[in-house]
Amino acid sequence: MRIEVLTTFPGIIEAVTAESILGRARQKGIVEVEAVNLRDFAADRHKTTDDEPFGGGPGMVMKCEPVFAAVEALTARRPGARARIVLMTPQGRRLDQKMVEELAAESYVIVVCGRYEGVDERIREHLVTDEISIGDYVLSGGEIPALVVIDAVARLVPGVLGDEASVESESFSSGLLEYPQYTRPADFRGLQVPEVLLSGNHELIRQWRRVAALKRTRERRPDLLEEDEKCN
Ligand code: 4FV
């Protein structure tokens, strides 16, 4: 899988994607991540990527030309490769595990990181294939949302996680929140681990975990159960 990130702060993307699971996946060549500096596609010698909003108002808007020029140059490097052009924006489709699985099935994704008040509308209308929001709050840039998408997607790429089995049992993959987890010591300051988990009886453990996941989902995210019932 190849992910190119269009940003005016490539260092933010490089710093995070060089570490841990993502860093190893990049070293193993399982996932390619390239941070592309939008300024390199600005035509003027001041490398301007923003300008005042037509109609007035506060702040600046991300200009069309550098973004179109960058995406066209990047896709031209991979003739025949179909790219998903993803804009990170609070106005986008809310990111969820289903969407992460959809993106993880792609081979080539370009993520556009907005800055300032947002991007020129013609970028949304004529260039972008997907608009994604990570949540109903306003950040100073699209870089952190882009990293959320990259992390969530990359870990579904075969070979990135040590054992894929862990993905199946995770929250949302099963449509439920995850069951409570425990590890050594079995007794911490008198706080015990549920006996069944120390029993070695895998069928009993599986049942306990299912019941615990349902209970937690009913208490914290009943909306997921409706989803689940709707799907089943
Ligand atoms: C955001 C979000 C987000 C808005 C203006 C960047 C900022 C600036 N992106 N989910 N929430 N983006 O707040 O995706 O351009």
mmCIF file of C-alpha atoms and ligand atoms in Angstrom:
data_model
loop_
_atom_site.group_PDB
_atom_site.id
_atom_site.type_symbol
_atom_site.label_atom_id
_atom_site.label_comp_id
_atom_site.label_asym_id
_atom_site.label_seq_id
_atom_site.Cartn_x
_atom_site.Cartn_y
_atom_site.Cartn_z
ATOM 1 C CA MET A 1 0.000 0.000 0.000
ATOM 2 C CA ARG A 2 1.281 3.486 -0.876
ATOM 3 C CA ILE A 3 0.159 6.605 0.985
ATOM 4 C CA GLU A 4 1.299 10.077 -0.124
ATOM 5 C CA VAL A 5 0.534 12.945 2.261
ATOM 6 C CA LEU A 6 0.242 16.462 0.824
ATOM 7 C CA THR A 7 1.090 18.952 3.570
ATOM 8 C CA THR A 8 2.858 22.215 4.362
ATOM 9 C CA PHE A 9 4.346 20.436 7.420
ATOM 10 C CA PRO A 10 5.946 17.212 6.109
ATOM 11 C CA GLY A 11 8.037 16.948 9.281
ATOM 12 C CA ILE A 12 4.933 16.168 11.336
ATOM 13 C CA ILE A 13 4.097 13.196 9.112
ATOM 14 C CA GLU A 14 7.698 11.963 8.877
ATOM 15 C CA ALA A 15 8.207 12.155 12.644
ATOM 16 C CA VAL A 16 5.193 10.015 13.523
ATOM 17 C CA THR A 17 5.299 7.520 10.662
ATOM 18 C CA ALA A 18 8.983 6.730 11.345
ATOM 19 C CA GLU A 19 8.144 5.214 14.736
ATOM 20 C CA SER A 20 6.809 1.906 16.055
ATOM 21 C CA ILE A 21 4.510 -0.311 13.986
ATOM 22 C CA LEU A 22 4.299 2.168 11.100
ATOM 23 C CA GLY A 23 8.066 2.692 11.091
ATOM 24 C CA ARG A 24 8.677 -1.064 10.919
ATOM 25 C CA ALA A 25 6.035 -1.498 8.206
ATOM 26 C CA ARG A 26 7.812 1.176 6.159
ATOM 27 C CA GLN A 27 11.205 -0.439 6.724
ATOM 28 C CA LYS A 28 9.723 -3.795 5.634
ATOM 29 C CA GLY A 29 8.299 -2.035 2.590
ATOM 30 C CA ILE A 30 4.812 -3.321 3.377
ATOM 31 C CA VAL A 31 3.475 0.246 3.575
ATOM 32 C CA GLU A 32 5.032 3.175 1.714
ATOM 33 C CA VAL A 33 4.417 6.616 3.226
ATOM 34 C CA GLU A 34 5.744 9.757 1.539
ATOM 35 C CA ALA A 35 5.231 13.231 2.997
ATOM 36 C CA VAL A 36 5.069 15.683 0.077
ATOM 37 C CA ASN A 37 5.641 19.400 0.722
ATOM 38 C CA LEU A 38 2.824 21.383 -0.865
ATOM 39 C CA ARG A 39 5.099 24.434 -1.038
ATOM 40 C CA ASP A 40 7.199 22.616 -3.648
ATOM 41 C CA PHE A 41 4.194 22.998 -5.980
ATOM 42 C CA ALA A 42 3.585 26.702 -5.359
ATOM 43 C CA ALA A 43 4.376 28.671 -8.526
ATOM 44 C CA ASP A 44 5.544 31.952 -6.951
ATOM 45 C CA ARG A 45 8.955 32.512 -5.398
ATOM 46 C CA HIS A 46 7.329 32.999 -1.985
ATOM 47 C CA LYS A 47 5.882 29.503 -2.341
ATOM 48 C CA THR A 48 2.424 30.836 -1.391
ATOM 49 C CA THR A 49 -0.159 28.149 -0.633
ATOM 50 C CA ASP A 50 -2.889 30.350 0.867
ATOM 51 C CA ASP A 51 -4.762 33.585 0.156
ATOM 52 C CA GLU A 52 -7.564 35.777 1.526
ATOM 53 C CA PRO A 53 -11.144 34.520 1.164
ATOM 54 C CA PHE A 54 -13.206 36.052 -1.648
ATOM 55 C CA GLY A 55 -16.114 37.878 -0.022
ATOM 56 C CA GLY A 56 -13.967 38.799 2.978
ATOM 57 C CA GLY A 57 -13.963 37.177 6.401
ATOM 58 C CA PRO A 58 -11.324 35.972 8.858
ATOM 59 C CA GLY A 59 -8.305 33.822 8.122
ATOM 60 C CA MET A 60 -6.880 32.465 4.900
ATOM 61 C CA VAL A 61 -7.914 29.774 2.411
ATOM 62 C CA MET A 62 -5.731 27.074 0.848
ATOM 63 C CA LYS A 63 -5.168 27.916 -2.848
ATOM 64 C CA CYS A 64 -6.199 25.606 -5.712
ATOM 65 C CA GLU A 65 -3.124 25.731 -7.933
ATOM 66 C CA PRO A 66 -0.498 24.131 -5.642
ATOM 67 C CA VAL A 67 -2.903 21.320 -4.628
ATOM 68 C CA PHE A 68 -3.997 20.516 -8.203
ATOM 69 C CA ALA A 69 -0.375 20.736 -9.437
ATOM 70 C CA ALA A 70 0.840 18.443 -6.647
ATOM 71 C CA VAL A 71 -1.853 15.785 -7.098
ATOM 72 C CA GLU A 72 -1.397 15.812 -10.876
ATOM 73 C CA ALA A 73 2.389 15.453 -10.522
ATOM 74 C CA LEU A 74 2.056 12.628 -7.972
ATOM 75 C CA THR A 75 -0.492 10.635 -9.981
ATOM 76 C CA ALA A 76 1.522 11.209 -13.186
ATOM 77 C CA ARG A 77 4.394 9.340 -11.477
ATOM 78 C CA ARG A 78 2.099 6.272 -11.268
ATOM 79 C CA PRO A 79 0.359 5.996 -14.626
ATOM 80 C CA GLY A 80 -2.479 3.491 -14.489
ATOM 81 C CA ALA A 81 -2.594 3.490 -10.670
ATOM 82 C CA ARG A 82 -6.057 4.558 -9.466
ATOM 83 C CA ALA A 83 -5.651 6.922 -6.500
ATOM 84 C CA ARG A 84 -8.160 7.755 -3.729
ATOM 85 C CA ILE A 85 -7.699 11.497 -3.105
ATOM 86 C CA VAL A 86 -8.720 12.020 0.524
ATOM 87 C CA LEU A 87 -9.254 15.490 2.031
ATOM 88 C CA MET A 88 -9.208 15.653 5.838
ATOM 89 C CA THR A 89 -11.973 18.085 6.875
ATOM 90 C CA PRO A 90 -14.556 18.513 9.670
ATOM 91 C CA GLN A 91 -17.144 18.566 6.837
ATOM 92 C CA GLY A 92 -16.232 15.037 5.767
ATOM 93 C CA ARG A 93 -17.759 11.590 6.278
ATOM 94 C CA ARG A 94 -17.091 10.483 9.850
ATOM 95 C CA LEU A 95 -14.181 8.042 9.982
ATOM 96 C CA ASP A 96 -15.154 4.581 11.337
ATOM 97 C CA GLN A 97 -13.666 1.076 11.190
ATOM 98 C CA LYS A 98 -15.793 0.217 8.159
ATOM 99 C CA MET A 99 -14.289 3.135 6.247
ATOM 100 C CA VAL A 100 -10.807 2.190 7.474
ATOM 101 C CA GLU A 101 -11.317 -1.330 6.082
ATOM 102 C CA GLU A 102 -12.489 0.202 2.781
ATOM 103 C CA LEU A 103 -9.359 2.354 2.493
ATOM 104 C CA ALA A 104 -7.094 -0.531 3.553
ATOM 105 C CA ALA A 105 -8.255 -2.372 0.431
ATOM 106 C CA GLU A 106 -6.812 0.413 -1.755
ATOM 107 C CA SER A 107 -3.244 0.267 -3.134
ATOM 108 C CA TYR A 108 -2.728 4.014 -3.617
ATOM 109 C CA VAL A 109 -4.059 6.846 -1.434
ATOM 110 C CA ILE A 110 -3.167 10.575 -1.498
ATOM 111 C CA VAL A 111 -4.159 12.444 1.688
ATOM 112 C CA VAL A 112 -4.574 16.219 1.406
ATOM 113 C CA CYS A 113 -3.996 18.063 4.697
ATOM 114 C CA GLY A 114 -5.880 21.346 4.953
ATOM 115 C CA ARG A 115 -4.602 24.324 6.905
ATOM 116 C CA TYR A 116 -5.986 27.794 7.630
ATOM 117 C CA GLU A 117 -9.771 28.203 7.434
ATOM 118 C CA GLY A 118 -9.934 25.384 4.921
ATOM 119 C CA VAL A 119 -9.412 24.714 1.227
ATOM 120 C CA ASP A 120 -10.804 26.382 -1.917
ATOM 121 C CA GLU A 121 -14.134 24.675 -2.740
ATOM 122 C CA ARG A 122 -12.952 23.775 -6.237
ATOM 123 C CA ILE A 123 -10.496 21.310 -4.642
ATOM 124 C CA ARG A 124 -13.448 19.474 -3.054
ATOM 125 C CA GLU A 125 -15.589 19.657 -6.184
ATOM 126 C CA HIS A 126 -13.055 18.790 -8.903
ATOM 127 C CA LEU A 127 -10.126 16.905 -7.336
ATOM 128 C CA VAL A 128 -10.986 15.051 -4.150
ATOM 129 C CA THR A 129 -12.613 11.571 -4.182
ATOM 130 C CA ASP A 130 -13.314 11.420 -0.417
ATOM 131 C CA GLU A 131 -13.758 13.936 2.425
ATOM 132 C CA ILE A 132 -13.085 12.429 5.867
ATOM 133 C CA SER A 133 -13.599 13.857 9.350
ATOM 134 C CA ILE A 134 -12.086 12.305 12.474
ATOM 135 C CA GLY A 135 -14.555 14.127 14.702
ATOM 136 C CA ASP A 136 -16.694 17.180 15.360
ATOM 137 C CA TYR A 137 -13.988 19.543 16.535
ATOM 138 C CA VAL A 138 -11.671 21.972 14.699
ATOM 139 C CA LEU A 139 -7.938 21.315 14.576
ATOM 140 C CA SER A 140 -5.215 23.661 13.329
ATOM 141 C CA GLY A 141 -4.418 21.382 10.412
ATOM 142 C CA GLY A 142 -5.222 18.132 8.632
ATOM 143 C CA GLU A 143 -1.905 16.460 9.546
ATOM 144 C CA ILE A 144 -3.049 14.844 12.796
ATOM 145 C CA PRO A 145 -6.285 13.583 11.178
ATOM 146 C CA ALA A 146 -4.164 12.231 8.301
ATOM 147 C CA LEU A 147 -1.997 10.358 10.822
ATOM 148 C CA VAL A 148 -5.116 8.892 12.425
ATOM 149 C CA VAL A 149 -6.199 7.516 9.046
ATOM 150 C CA ILE A 150 -2.689 6.257 8.171
ATOM 151 C CA ASP A 151 -2.307 4.463 11.536
ATOM 152 C CA ALA A 152 -5.786 2.887 11.426
ATOM 153 C CA VAL A 153 -5.417 1.771 7.781
ATOM 154 C CA ALA A 154 -1.789 0.597 7.887
ATOM 155 C CA ARG A 155 -2.409 -1.800 10.759
ATOM 156 C CA LEU A 156 -4.952 -3.668 8.598
ATOM 157 C CA VAL A 157 -2.389 -4.246 5.848
ATOM 158 C CA PRO A 158 -1.308 -7.916 6.029
ATOM 159 C CA GLY A 159 2.101 -8.265 7.646
ATOM 160 C CA VAL A 160 2.028 -4.958 9.515
ATOM 161 C CA LEU A 161 0.761 -6.325 12.816
ATOM 162 C CA GLY A 162 2.619 -9.271 14.395
ATOM 163 C CA ASP A 163 -0.476 -11.426 14.472
ATOM 164 C CA GLU A 164 -3.476 -10.490 12.447
ATOM 165 C CA ALA A 165 -5.651 -12.427 14.878
ATOM 166 C CA SER A 166 -5.625 -9.474 17.230
ATOM 167 C CA VAL A 167 -7.454 -7.379 14.620
ATOM 168 C CA GLU A 168 -10.484 -9.615 14.566
ATOM 169 C CA SER A 169 -11.174 -9.403 18.271
ATOM 170 C CA GLU A 170 -10.776 -5.652 18.419
ATOM 171 C CA SER A 171 -13.439 -3.084 19.183
ATOM 172 C CA PHE A 172 -15.608 -2.288 16.193
ATOM 173 C CA SER A 173 -14.127 -5.100 14.059
ATOM 174 C CA SER A 174 -16.611 -7.344 15.825
ATOM 175 C CA GLY A 175 -19.178 -4.548 15.920
ATOM 176 C CA LEU A 176 -18.878 -4.554 19.731
ATOM 177 C CA LEU A 177 -16.578 -2.754 22.150
ATOM 178 C CA GLU A 178 -13.693 -4.940 23.275
ATOM 179 C CA TYR A 179 -14.011 -7.120 26.410
ATOM 180 C CA PRO A 180 -11.965 -6.209 29.552
ATOM 181 C CA GLN A 181 -8.318 -7.232 29.355
ATOM 182 C CA TYR A 182 -6.035 -8.280 32.225
ATOM 183 C CA THR A 183 -2.380 -9.319 32.579
ATOM 184 C CA ARG A 184 0.055 -10.224 35.421
ATOM 185 C CA PRO A 185 -0.046 -9.809 38.398
ATOM 186 C CA ALA A 186 -3.267 -11.794 39.069
ATOM 187 C CA ASP A 187 -3.464 -9.889 42.370
ATOM 188 C CA PHE A 188 -2.637 -6.179 42.314
ATOM 189 C CA ARG A 189 -3.102 -4.487 45.684
ATOM 190 C CA GLY A 190 -5.845 -6.996 46.397
ATOM 191 C CA LEU A 191 -7.502 -6.299 43.055
ATOM 192 C CA GLN A 192 -8.136 -9.732 41.553
ATOM 193 C CA VAL A 193 -8.375 -10.878 37.963
ATOM 194 C CA PRO A 194 -11.710 -12.665 37.173
ATOM 195 C CA GLU A 195 -11.181 -16.375 38.066
ATOM 196 C CA VAL A 196 -12.527 -17.623 34.723
ATOM 197 C CA LEU A 197 -9.564 -15.994 32.933
ATOM 198 C CA LEU A 198 -7.140 -18.046 35.038
ATOM 199 C CA SER A 199 -9.133 -21.292 34.492
ATOM 200 C CA GLY A 200 -7.600 -22.331 31.173
ATOM 201 C CA ASN A 201 -11.139 -23.281 30.064
ATOM 202 C CA HIS A 202 -11.135 -21.565 26.644
ATOM 203 C CA GLU A 203 -14.856 -22.109 25.967
ATOM 204 C CA LEU A 204 -15.785 -20.556 29.327
ATOM 205 C CA ILE A 205 -13.329 -17.719 28.685
ATOM 206 C CA ARG A 206 -14.803 -17.110 25.199
ATOM 207 C CA GLN A 207 -18.339 -16.942 26.675
ATOM 208 C CA TRP A 208 -17.247 -14.630 29.527
ATOM 209 C CA ARG A 209 -15.603 -12.286 26.999
ATOM 210 C CA ARG A 210 -18.679 -12.246 24.752
ATOM 211 C CA VAL A 211 -20.961 -11.410 27.667
ATOM 212 C CA ALA A 212 -18.539 -8.754 28.940
ATOM 213 C CA ALA A 213 -18.254 -7.157 25.456
ATOM 214 C CA LEU A 214 -22.053 -7.073 25.073
ATOM 215 C CA LYS A 215 -22.485 -5.589 28.578
ATOM 216 C CA ARG A 216 -19.885 -2.896 27.944
ATOM 217 C CA THR A 217 -21.344 -2.084 24.531
ATOM 218 C CA ARG A 218 -24.894 -1.896 25.914
ATOM 219 C CA GLU A 219 -23.683 0.441 28.713
ATOM 220 C CA ARG A 220 -21.357 2.681 26.684
ATOM 221 C CA ARG A 221 -22.417 2.458 23.020
ATOM 222 C CA PRO A 222 -25.954 1.149 22.653
ATOM 223 C CA ASP A 223 -25.921 2.734 19.182
ATOM 224 C CA LEU A 224 -23.462 0.031 18.095
ATOM 225 C CA LEU A 225 -25.960 -2.664 19.108
ATOM 226 C CA GLU A 226 -28.661 -1.050 16.983
ATOM 227 C CA GLU A 227 -26.068 -1.034 14.140
ATOM 228 C CA ASP A 228 -25.313 -4.682 14.857
ATOM 229 C CA GLU A 229 -29.023 -5.636 14.989
ATOM 230 C CA LYS A 230 -29.600 -3.608 11.825
ATOM 231 C CA CYS A 231 -26.767 -5.523 10.059
ATOM 232 C CA ASN A 232 -27.731 -9.003 11.368
HETATM 233 C C1 4FV B 1 -10.346 17.991 10.765
HETATM 234 C C2 4FV B 1 -11.213 17.177 11.508
HETATM 235 C C3 4FV B 1 -9.991 19.389 11.083
HETATM 236 C C4 4FV B 1 -10.034 22.388 9.862
HETATM 237 C C5 4FV B 1 -9.405 23.580 9.258
HETATM 238 C C6 4FV B 1 -7.786 21.830 9.398
HETATM 239 C C7 4FV B 1 -8.931 21.483 10.285
HETATM 240 C C8 4FV B 1 -7.988 23.239 8.978
HETATM 241 N N1 4FV B 1 -9.923 17.285 9.713
HETATM 242 N N2 4FV B 1 -11.260 15.961 10.886
HETATM 243 N N3 4FV B 1 -11.872 17.463 12.654
HETATM 244 N N4 4FV B 1 -9.295 20.068 10.114
HETATM 245 O O1 4FV B 1 -10.338 19.923 12.131
HETATM 246 O O2 4FV B 1 -10.481 16.064 9.805
HETATM 247 O O3 4FV B 1 -7.821 23.309 7.606
#
